[in-house]
PDB file of C-alpha atoms in Angstrom:
ATOM      1  CA  MET A 434      29.078 105.214 -27.313  1.00 43.00           C
ATOM      2  CA  ALA A 435      32.092 105.805 -29.537  1.00 43.00           C
ATOM      3  CA  ASP A 436      32.477 109.419 -28.408  1.00 45.00           C
ATOM      4  CA  ARG A 437      33.299 108.161 -24.900  1.00 50.00           C
ATOM      5  CA  PHE A 438      36.501 106.538 -26.136  1.00 49.00           C
ATOM      6  CA  PRO A 439      39.806 107.927 -27.462  1.00 53.00           C
ATOM      7  CA  PRO A 440      40.054 108.473 -31.224  1.00 51.00           C
ATOM      8  CA  ASP A 441      41.665 105.894 -33.526  1.00 57.00           C
ATOM      9  CA  ILE A 442      40.494 102.945 -31.416  1.00 65.00           C
ATOM     10  CA  ASP A 443      39.998  99.665 -33.266  1.00 66.00           C
ATOM     11  CA  MET A 444      36.289  98.996 -32.775  1.00 73.00           C
ATOM     12  CA  GLU A 445      36.245  95.954 -35.053  1.00 81.00           C
ATOM     13  CA  THR A 446      38.584  93.662 -33.116  1.00 89.00           C
ATOM     14  CA  PRO A 447      37.747  92.368 -29.636  1.00 89.00           C
ATOM     15  CA  SER A 448      40.020  93.564 -26.844  1.00 86.00           C
ATOM     16  CA  VAL A 449      40.854  91.354 -23.861  1.00 88.00           C
ATOM     17  CA  ALA A 450      40.478  94.327 -21.500  1.00 85.00           C
ATOM     18  CA  ARG A 451      37.060  95.265 -22.899  1.00 89.00           C
ATOM     19  CA  MET A 452      35.887  91.620 -22.931  1.00 88.00           C
ATOM     20  CA  TYR A 453      36.868  91.331 -19.280  1.00 87.00           C
ATOM     21  CA  ASP A 454      35.019  94.573 -18.578  1.00 88.00           C
ATOM     22  CA  TYR A 455      31.878  93.116 -20.179  1.00 90.00           C
ATOM     23  CA  LEU A 456      32.140  89.891 -18.171  1.00 89.00           C
ATOM     24  CA  LEU A 457      32.385  91.960 -14.983  1.00 87.00           C
ATOM     25  CA  GLY A 458      29.256  93.902 -15.896  1.00 88.00           C
ATOM     26  CA  GLY A 459      31.052  97.055 -17.059  1.00 86.00           C
ATOM     27  CA  LYS A 460      30.004  99.475 -19.783  1.00 84.00           C
ATOM     28  CA  ASP A 461      33.344 100.290 -21.413  1.00 81.00           C
ATOM     29  CA  ASN A 462      33.075  97.771 -24.242  1.00 86.00           C
ATOM     30  CA  PHE A 463      31.846  97.479 -27.821  1.00 88.00           C
ATOM     31  CA  GLU A 464      29.430  95.153 -29.556  1.00 93.00           C
ATOM     32  CA  VAL A 465      32.349  93.203 -31.018  1.00 93.00           C
ATOM     33  CA  ASP A 466      33.620  92.496 -27.481  1.00 92.00           C
ATOM     34  CA  ARG A 467      30.193  91.372 -26.282  1.00 95.00           C
ATOM     35  CA  LYS A 468      29.708  89.084 -29.276  1.00 95.00           C
ATOM     36  CA  ALA A 469      33.127  87.498 -28.727  1.00 93.00           C
ATOM     37  CA  CYS A 470      32.303  86.860 -25.066  1.00 93.00           C
ATOM     38  CA  ASP A 471      28.958  85.346 -26.005  1.00 94.00           C
ATOM     39  CA  VAL A 472      30.696  82.923 -28.379  1.00 94.00           C
ATOM     40  CA  LEU A 473      33.045  81.848 -25.597  1.00 92.00           C
ATOM     41  CA  LEU A 474      30.292  81.588 -22.982  1.00 93.00           C
ATOM     42  CA  ALA A 475      28.170  79.366 -25.214  1.00 93.00           C
ATOM     43  CA  GLN A 476      30.929  76.747 -25.150  1.00 90.00           C
ATOM     44  CA  VAL A 477      32.709  77.575 -21.870  1.00 88.00           C
ATOM     45  CA  PRO A 478      30.133  79.102 -19.478  1.00 91.00           C
ATOM     46  CA  GLU A 479      32.649  79.184 -16.617  1.00 89.00           C
ATOM     47  CA  PHE A 480      34.271  82.246 -18.218  1.00 87.00           C
ATOM     48  CA  LEU A 481      31.674  84.387 -16.459  1.00 90.00           C
ATOM     49  CA  SER A 482      32.276  83.039 -12.970  1.00 90.00           C
ATOM     50  CA  LEU A 483      36.053  82.867 -13.280  1.00 90.00           C
ATOM     51  CA  SER A 484      36.242  86.557 -14.242  1.00 91.00           C
ATOM     52  CA  HIS A 485      34.492  87.492 -10.992  1.00 93.00           C
ATOM     53  CA  GLN A 486      36.471  84.972  -8.949  1.00 95.00           C
ATOM     54  CA  ASN A 487      39.714  86.303 -10.382  1.00 94.00           C
ATOM     55  CA  ARG A 488      38.798  89.867  -9.454  1.00 93.00           C
ATOM     56  CA  ALA A 489      38.064  88.793  -5.883  1.00 96.00           C
ATOM     57  CA  PHE A 490      41.419  86.962  -5.797  1.00 97.00           C
ATOM     58  CA  LEU A 491      43.176  90.176  -6.833  1.00 97.00           C
ATOM     59  CA  THR A 492      41.639  92.041  -3.902  1.00 97.00           C
ATOM     60  CA  ARG A 493      42.516  89.362  -1.343  1.00 98.00           C
ATOM     61  CA  ALA A 494      46.063  89.033  -2.675  1.00 98.00           C
ATOM     62  CA  VAL A 495      46.763  92.767  -2.659  1.00 98.00           C
ATOM     63  CA  GLU A 496      45.406  93.109   0.864  1.00 98.00           C
ATOM     64  CA  TYR A 497      47.581  90.158   1.936  1.00 98.00           C
ATOM     65  CA  ALA A 498      50.731  91.709   0.459  1.00 98.00           C
ATOM     66  CA  ALA A 499      49.973  95.147   1.897  1.00 98.00           C
ATOM     67  CA  ALA A 500      49.375  93.639   5.343  1.00 98.00           C
ATOM     68  CA  ARG A 501      52.923  92.287   5.106  1.00 98.00           C
ATOM     69  CA  GLY A 502      54.424  95.680   4.337  1.00 98.00           C
ATOM     70  CA  ILE A 503      54.305  95.878   0.531  1.00 98.00           C
ATOM     71  CA  ASP A 504      53.413  99.505  -0.178  1.00 98.00           C
ATOM     72  CA  GLN A 505      54.281  99.714  -3.895  1.00 98.00           C
ATOM     73  CA  PHE A 506      52.824  97.676  -6.744  1.00 98.00           C
ATOM     74  CA  LEU A 507      53.517  97.241 -10.454  1.00 98.00           C
ATOM     75  CA  ASP A 508      50.251  96.081 -12.063  1.00 97.00           C
ATOM     76  CA  LEU A 509      51.104  94.611 -15.476  1.00 97.00           C
ATOM     77  CA  GLY A 510      48.209  94.119 -17.878  1.00 93.00           C
ATOM     78  CA  ALA A 511      45.997  96.045 -15.494  1.00 91.00           C
ATOM     79  CA  GLY A 512      42.833  96.156 -17.589  1.00 86.00           C
ATOM     80  CA  LEU A 513      40.028  98.685 -17.392  1.00 82.00           C
ATOM     81  CA  PRO A 514      39.421 100.356 -14.030  1.00 81.00           C
ATOM     82  CA  THR A 515      36.563  98.794 -12.102  1.00 77.00           C
ATOM     83  CA  ALA A 516      35.424  98.567  -8.498  1.00 72.00           C
ATOM     84  CA  ASP A 517      38.165  97.963  -5.930  1.00 81.00           C
ATOM     85  CA  ASN A 518      41.235  98.574  -8.058  1.00 90.00           C
ATOM     86  CA  THR A 519      44.726  97.661  -6.870  1.00 94.00           C
ATOM     87  CA  HIS A 520      45.495 101.069  -5.328  1.00 93.00           C
ATOM     88  CA  GLN A 521      42.188 101.073  -3.459  1.00 92.00           C
ATOM     89  CA  ALA A 522      42.720  97.584  -2.042  1.00 95.00           C
ATOM     90  CA  ALA A 523      46.311  98.387  -1.036  1.00 97.00           C
ATOM     91  CA  GLN A 524      45.509 101.781   0.471  1.00 96.00           C
ATOM     92  CA  ARG A 525      42.823 100.288   2.696  1.00 96.00           C
ATOM     93  CA  VAL A 526      45.645  98.467   4.456  1.00 97.00           C
ATOM     94  CA  LEU A 527      48.554 100.893   3.916  1.00 97.00           C
ATOM     95  CA  PRO A 528      47.207 104.377   3.100  1.00 95.00           C
ATOM     96  CA  GLY A 529      50.452 105.530   1.493  1.00 94.00           C
ATOM     97  CA  SER A 530      50.641 102.685  -1.015  1.00 97.00           C
ATOM     98  CA  ARG A 531      51.574 103.523  -4.620  1.00 96.00           C
ATOM     99  CA  VAL A 532      50.619 101.700  -7.810  1.00 96.00           C
ATOM    100  CA  LEU A 533      51.843 101.906 -11.393  1.00 96.00           C
ATOM    101  CA  TYR A 534      49.285 100.389 -13.755  1.00 95.00           C
ATOM    102  CA  VAL A 535      50.598  99.207 -17.131  1.00 96.00           C
ATOM    103  CA  ASP A 536      48.513  98.204 -20.146  1.00 91.00           C
ATOM    104  CA  ASN A 537      48.849  98.227 -23.931  1.00 88.00           C
ATOM    105  CA  ASP A 538      45.194  99.158 -24.561  1.00 85.00           C
ATOM    106  CA  PRO A 539      44.712 102.914 -25.129  1.00 83.00           C
ATOM    107  CA  ILE A 540      41.166 102.752 -23.752  1.00 81.00           C
ATOM    108  CA  VAL A 541      42.530 101.408 -20.472  1.00 82.00           C
ATOM    109  CA  ILE A 542      45.016 104.268 -20.296  1.00 84.00           C
ATOM    110  CA  ALA A 543      42.418 106.948 -21.115  1.00 81.00           C
ATOM    111  CA  HIS A 544      39.942 105.709 -18.524  1.00 77.00           C
ATOM    112  CA  GLY A 545      42.625 105.078 -15.930  1.00 79.00           C
ATOM    113  CA  ARG A 546      44.067 108.550 -16.233  1.00 81.00           C
ATOM    114  CA  ALA A 547      40.597 110.069 -16.040  1.00 78.00           C
ATOM    115  CA  LEU A 548      39.913 108.061 -12.891  1.00 75.00           C
ATOM    116  CA  LEU A 549      43.145 109.258 -11.291  1.00 76.00           C
ATOM    117  CA  THR A 550      42.750 112.952 -12.072  1.00 61.00           C
ATOM    118  CA  GLY A 551      43.299 113.788  -8.412  1.00 60.00           C
ATOM    119  CA  GLY A 552      46.518 111.777  -8.033  1.00 64.00           C
ATOM    120  CA  GLN A 553      45.719 109.068  -5.469  1.00 77.00           C
ATOM    121  CA  GLY A 554      49.264 107.659  -5.438  1.00 91.00           C
ATOM    122  CA  ALA A 555      48.811 105.862  -8.753  1.00 93.00           C
ATOM    123  CA  ALA A 556      49.426 106.334 -12.463  1.00 92.00           C
ATOM    124  CA  PHE A 557      48.761 104.576 -15.772  1.00 92.00           C
ATOM    125  CA  LEU A 558      51.526 103.825 -18.279  1.00 94.00           C
ATOM    126  CA  HIS A 559      50.821 102.866 -21.896  1.00 92.00           C
ATOM    127  CA  ALA A 560      53.284 100.029 -22.563  1.00 93.00           C
ATOM    128  CA  ASP A 561      53.371  96.395 -23.617  1.00 90.00           C
ATOM    129  CA  PHE A 562      54.855  94.037 -21.046  1.00 88.00           C
ATOM    130  CA  SER A 563      55.489  91.415 -23.741  1.00 85.00           C
ATOM    131  CA  GLU A 564      57.993  93.770 -25.382  1.00 84.00           C
ATOM    132  CA  GLY A 565      60.161  93.777 -22.262  1.00 83.00           C
ATOM    133  CA  VAL A 566      60.161  95.443 -18.869  1.00 89.00           C
ATOM    134  CA  GLU A 567      63.198  97.713 -19.157  1.00 89.00           C
ATOM    135  CA  SER A 568      61.265 100.625 -20.677  1.00 91.00           C
ATOM    136  CA  ILE A 569      58.605 100.217 -17.986  1.00 94.00           C
ATOM    137  CA  LEU A 570      61.042 100.268 -15.067  1.00 94.00           C
ATOM    138  CA  THR A 571      62.934 103.263 -16.474  1.00 94.00           C
ATOM    139  CA  SER A 572      59.839 105.289 -17.380  1.00 95.00           C
ATOM    140  CA  PRO A 573      59.175 108.652 -15.698  1.00 95.00           C
ATOM    141  CA  GLU A 574      56.021 107.161 -14.173  1.00 93.00           C
ATOM    142  CA  ALA A 575      57.999 104.342 -12.558  1.00 96.00           C
ATOM    143  CA  HIS A 576      60.640 106.734 -11.252  1.00 95.00           C
ATOM    144  CA  ALA A 577      57.915 108.896  -9.710  1.00 94.00           C
ATOM    145  CA  LEU A 578      56.117 106.054  -7.939  1.00 95.00           C
ATOM    146  CA  LEU A 579      58.382 103.049  -7.439  1.00 97.00           C
ATOM    147  CA  ASP A 580      61.668 102.345  -5.715  1.00 97.00           C
ATOM    148  CA  VAL A 581      63.061  99.101  -7.148  1.00 94.00           C
ATOM    149  CA  ASP A 582      65.635  98.949  -4.358  1.00 96.00           C
ATOM    150  CA  ARG A 583      62.787  98.171  -1.953  1.00 98.00           C
ATOM    151  CA  PRO A 584      60.376  95.203  -2.045  1.00 98.00           C
ATOM    152  CA  LEU A 585      57.752  95.591  -4.727  1.00 98.00           C
ATOM    153  CA  GLY A 586      54.508  93.784  -5.479  1.00 98.00           C
ATOM    154  CA  VAL A 587      54.347  92.600  -9.106  1.00 98.00           C
ATOM    155  CA  MET A 588      50.826  91.972 -10.377  1.00 98.00           C
ATOM    156  CA  LEU A 589      50.398  89.497 -13.223  1.00 98.00           C
ATOM    157  CA  VAL A 590      46.708  88.786 -12.814  1.00 97.00           C
ATOM    158  CA  SER A 591      45.151  87.203 -15.916  1.00 95.00           C
ATOM    159  CA  THR A 592      48.031  88.538 -18.015  1.00 95.00           C
ATOM    160  CA  LEU A 593      50.445  85.827 -19.164  1.00 97.00           C
ATOM    161  CA  HIS A 594      47.868  83.771 -21.063  1.00 97.00           C
ATOM    162  CA  CYS A 595      47.656  86.826 -23.356  1.00 95.00           C
ATOM    163  CA  VAL A 596      51.378  86.511 -24.178  1.00 95.00           C
ATOM    164  CA  PRO A 597      52.529  83.995 -26.842  1.00 96.00           C
ATOM    165  CA  ASP A 598      55.295  81.507 -26.186  1.00 97.00           C
ATOM    166  CA  SER A 599      57.430  83.285 -28.786  1.00 95.00           C
ATOM    167  CA  ALA A 600      57.728  86.269 -26.437  1.00 94.00           C
ATOM    168  CA  ASP A 601      59.109  84.017 -23.651  1.00 96.00           C
ATOM    169  CA  PRO A 602      56.635  85.241 -21.007  1.00 96.00           C
ATOM    170  CA  PHE A 603      58.062  83.135 -18.171  1.00 97.00           C
ATOM    171  CA  GLY A 604      61.599  84.168 -18.993  1.00 96.00           C
ATOM    172  CA  MET A 605      60.540  87.799 -18.854  1.00 95.00           C
ATOM    173  CA  VAL A 606      58.956  87.321 -15.438  1.00 97.00           C
ATOM    174  CA  ALA A 607      62.079  85.581 -14.156  1.00 97.00           C
ATOM    175  CA  GLY A 608      64.197  88.467 -15.446  1.00 96.00           C
ATOM    176  CA  LEU A 609      61.923  91.020 -13.812  1.00 96.00           C
ATOM    177  CA  MET A 610      61.920  89.266 -10.442  1.00 97.00           C
ATOM    178  CA  GLU A 611      65.713  88.930 -10.619  1.00 96.00           C
ATOM    179  CA  ARG A 612      65.974  92.731 -10.840  1.00 95.00           C
ATOM    180  CA  LEU A 613      63.806  93.334  -7.794  1.00 97.00           C
ATOM    181  CA  ALA A 614      64.738  93.454  -4.128  1.00 98.00           C
ATOM    182  CA  PRO A 615      64.454  90.372  -1.900  1.00 98.00           C
ATOM    183  CA  GLY A 616      61.066  90.311  -0.217  1.00 98.00           C
ATOM    184  CA  SER A 617      59.284  91.357  -3.409  1.00 98.00           C
ATOM    185  CA  PHE A 618      55.945  89.678  -4.060  1.00 98.00           C
ATOM    186  CA  LEU A 619      54.509  88.110  -7.213  1.00 98.00           C
ATOM    187  CA  ILE A 620      50.696  88.065  -7.416  1.00 98.00           C
ATOM    188  CA  TYR A 621      49.722  85.785 -10.268  1.00 98.00           C
ATOM    189  CA  SER A 622      46.846  84.103 -12.050  1.00 98.00           C
ATOM    190  CA  HIS A 623      46.662  82.382 -15.437  1.00 98.00           C
ATOM    191  CA  ILE A 624      43.816  80.683 -17.320  1.00 97.00           C
ATOM    192  CA  VAL A 625      44.596  76.968 -17.446  1.00 98.00           C
ATOM    193  CA  SER A 626      42.975  73.682 -18.383  1.00 97.00           C
ATOM    194  CA  ASP A 627      43.639  70.010 -17.819  1.00 96.00           C
ATOM    195  CA  ASP A 628      41.604  69.271 -20.954  1.00 96.00           C
ATOM    196  CA  PRO A 629      43.774  69.779 -24.079  1.00 96.00           C
ATOM    197  CA  GLU A 630      40.725  70.004 -26.341  1.00 96.00           C
ATOM    198  CA  ALA A 631      39.120  72.768 -24.248  1.00 94.00           C
ATOM    199  CA  ALA A 632      42.437  74.623 -24.077  1.00 96.00           C
ATOM    200  CA  ARG A 633      42.935  74.368 -27.835  1.00 97.00           C
ATOM    201  CA  TRP A 634      39.348  75.428 -28.611  1.00 95.00           C
ATOM    202  CA  THR A 635      39.573  78.536 -26.418  1.00 96.00           C
ATOM    203  CA  THR A 636      42.975  79.514 -27.762  1.00 97.00           C
ATOM    204  CA  ASP A 637      41.855  79.047 -31.371  1.00 96.00           C
ATOM    205  CA  LYS A 638      38.720  81.138 -30.771  1.00 95.00           C
ATOM    206  CA  MET A 639      40.649  84.002 -29.207  1.00 95.00           C
ATOM    207  CA  LEU A 640      43.186  84.014 -32.021  1.00 95.00           C
ATOM    208  CA  GLY A 641      40.357  83.724 -34.548  1.00 95.00           C
ATOM    209  CA  PHE A 642      38.828  86.937 -33.215  1.00 94.00           C
ATOM    210  CA  GLY A 643      42.075  88.672 -34.192  1.00 91.00           C
ATOM    211  CA  THR A 644      42.733  89.446 -30.536  1.00 88.00           C
ATOM    212  CA  PRO A 645      46.368  89.489 -29.352  1.00 87.00           C
ATOM    213  CA  TRP A 646      46.629  86.304 -27.319  1.00 93.00           C
ATOM    214  CA  GLY A 647      48.986  83.627 -26.120  1.00 96.00           C
ATOM    215  CA  ARG A 648      47.291  80.387 -25.172  1.00 97.00           C
ATOM    216  CA  VAL A 649      45.510  78.505 -22.448  1.00 98.00           C
ATOM    217  CA  ARG A 650      48.275  76.511 -20.772  1.00 98.00           C
ATOM    218  CA  SER A 651      48.265  73.496 -18.488  1.00 98.00           C
ATOM    219  CA  PRO A 652      48.646  74.044 -14.723  1.00 97.00           C
ATOM    220  CA  GLN A 653      52.152  72.577 -14.963  1.00 97.00           C
ATOM    221  CA  GLU A 654      53.145  75.046 -17.686  1.00 98.00           C
ATOM    222  CA  ALA A 655      51.641  78.024 -15.878  1.00 98.00           C
ATOM    223  CA  GLY A 656      53.314  77.022 -12.617  1.00 98.00           C
ATOM    224  CA  VAL A 657      56.809  77.541 -14.045  1.00 98.00           C
ATOM    225  CA  VAL A 658      56.478  81.196 -13.048  1.00 98.00           C
ATOM    226  CA  PHE A 659      57.025  80.263  -9.376  1.00 98.00           C
ATOM    227  CA  GLU A 660      60.450  78.663  -9.902  1.00 97.00           C
ATOM    228  CA  GLY A 661      62.977  80.313  -7.581  1.00 97.00           C
ATOM    229  CA  LEU A 662      60.226  81.953  -5.522  1.00 98.00           C
ATOM    230  CA  GLU A 663      58.564  80.902  -2.265  1.00 98.00           C
ATOM    231  CA  PRO A 664      54.773  80.521  -2.573  1.00 98.00           C
ATOM    232  CA  VAL A 665      52.926  81.669   0.542  1.00 98.00           C
ATOM    233  CA  SER A 666      50.141  79.762   2.245  1.00 98.00           C
ATOM    234  CA  ALA A 667      46.913  79.639   0.272  1.00 98.00           C
ATOM    235  CA  TRP A 668      44.990  78.942   3.484  1.00 98.00           C
ATOM    236  CA  ALA A 669      43.017  81.765   5.077  1.00 97.00           C
ATOM    237  CA  ASP A 670      44.287  80.690   8.524  1.00 96.00           C
ATOM    238  CA  ASP A 671      47.928  80.715   7.317  1.00 96.00           C
ATOM    239  CA  ARG A 672      48.480  77.005   7.955  1.00 96.00           C
ATOM    240  CA  ASP A 673      51.694  75.612   6.526  1.00 95.00           C
ATOM    241  CA  GLU A 674      50.106  73.037   4.234  1.00 96.00           C
ATOM    242  CA  GLU A 675      49.688  72.250   0.556  1.00 97.00           C
ATOM    243  CA  PRO A 676      48.306  73.218  -1.852  1.00 97.00           C
ATOM    244  CA  ARG A 677      49.805  76.664  -2.271  1.00 98.00           C
ATOM    245  CA  ILE A 678      49.112  77.209  -5.977  1.00 98.00           C
ATOM    246  CA  VAL A 679      45.372  76.879  -6.420  1.00 98.00           C
ATOM    247  CA  ASP A 680      42.164  77.716  -8.227  1.00 98.00           C
ATOM    248  CA  CYS A 681      41.824  81.474  -7.665  1.00 98.00           C
ATOM    249  CA  ALA A 682      38.348  81.103  -6.136  1.00 97.00           C
ATOM    250  CA  SER A 683      39.869  79.209  -3.213  1.00 98.00           C
ATOM    251  CA  TRP A 684      43.057  81.223  -2.530  1.00 98.00           C
ATOM    252  CA  ARG A 685      42.786  82.380   1.122  1.00 98.00           C
ATOM    253  CA  HIS A 686      39.006  82.335   0.854  1.00 97.00           C
ATOM    254  CA  PRO A 687      37.538  82.246   4.367  1.00 95.00           C
ATOM    255  CA  GLU A 688      34.873  79.691   3.414  1.00 96.00           C
ATOM    256  CA  ILE A 689      36.580  77.542   0.747  1.00 95.00           C
ATOM    257  CA  ALA A 690      39.519  75.232   1.392  1.00 97.00           C
ATOM    258  CA  PRO A 691      42.367  75.674  -1.111  1.00 98.00           C
ATOM    259  CA  ARG A 692      42.023  73.371  -4.126  1.00 98.00           C
ATOM    260  CA  THR A 693      44.180  72.884  -7.193  1.00 97.00           C
ATOM    261  CA  ARG A 694      41.177  72.913  -9.566  1.00 96.00           C
ATOM    262  CA  PRO A 695      37.429  73.545  -9.267  1.00 95.00           C
ATOM    263  CA  GLY A 696      35.619  70.714  -7.554  1.00 90.00           C
ATOM    264  CA  ASP A 697      33.131  70.419 -10.415  1.00 92.00           C
ATOM    265  CA  LEU A 698      34.930  68.195 -12.913  1.00 91.00           C
ATOM    266  CA  SER A 699      32.746  69.496 -15.744  1.00 91.00           C
ATOM    267  CA  VAL A 700      34.569  72.837 -15.415  1.00 93.00           C
ATOM    268  CA  LYS A 701      37.381  72.717 -17.963  1.00 92.00           C
ATOM    269  CA  LEU A 702      39.024  76.119 -17.472  1.00 95.00           C
ATOM    270  CA  TRP A 703      39.999  77.979 -14.318  1.00 97.00           C
ATOM    271  CA  GLU A 704      42.450  80.610 -13.063  1.00 97.00           C
ATOM    272  CA  PHE A 705      45.564  78.954 -11.639  1.00 97.00           C
ATOM    273  CA  SER A 706      46.825  81.363  -8.992  1.00 98.00           C
ATOM    274  CA  GLY A 707      49.156  82.056  -6.141  1.00 98.00           C
ATOM    275  CA  VAL A 708      51.288  84.604  -4.335  1.00 98.00           C
ATOM    276  CA  ALA A 709      55.017  84.095  -3.915  1.00 98.00           C
ATOM    277  CA  VAL A 710      57.929  85.964  -2.358  1.00 98.00           C
ATOM    278  CA  LYS A 711      61.421  86.448  -3.720  1.00 98.00           C
ATOM    279  CA  PRO A 712      63.852  85.037  -1.094  1.00 98.00           C
TER     280      PRO A 712
END
């Protein structure tokens, strides 16, 4: 399998992007990624379902934003290409939509660029969001695809829990949203727990693998990202009711009422999610 990947790839350390690919049933992963996932699943089996639920949330959220006129997206921590990527979901609603995918994993970049050989209004940029957004926004790829003077959709889907507190992830998001035009959207999900022991165990395991990682945060900590923004309705019928920041499986799901955590109390981790607009 190694000849399918770029040279000089670390095949001994699990990668978040490749682990996610494995959980989604993909083939662009190594044995070390599969073993790491199996360790996590043995203790926290909901990792499998939340990866699929989070992907479905991404699709619904992008379609929602595009239906409200957002035709350009900055997908930070994009991960490996899979079915129904951001540009495909957006272009179903607005055919001219453009997407800049950003990731720090060279395998993601290699596969993404191969996928987009024919253009398709999208590009992949090799960069690390945790090192700041200035180099991303001023990159040739951003200049070619994005107009920061117009409303933009920022994607931070399963990204910030990979960023340590020392990098000030929420401060970076606030700084990014401050730079963008009013009417810009934030599409966001973050692994959270209301069980400190489960959060600590998962964080310690991820760090123990040697994988770059932040931590599993509480819903209250993860929700700081929405300060100064206006969360949209999480209800599929657009009703003006709480909750607005919810378990990703229930965000605007046509058959599940919005809920702040999974109904099964034995589930200790979930993706805290929402979509918000810059006023």
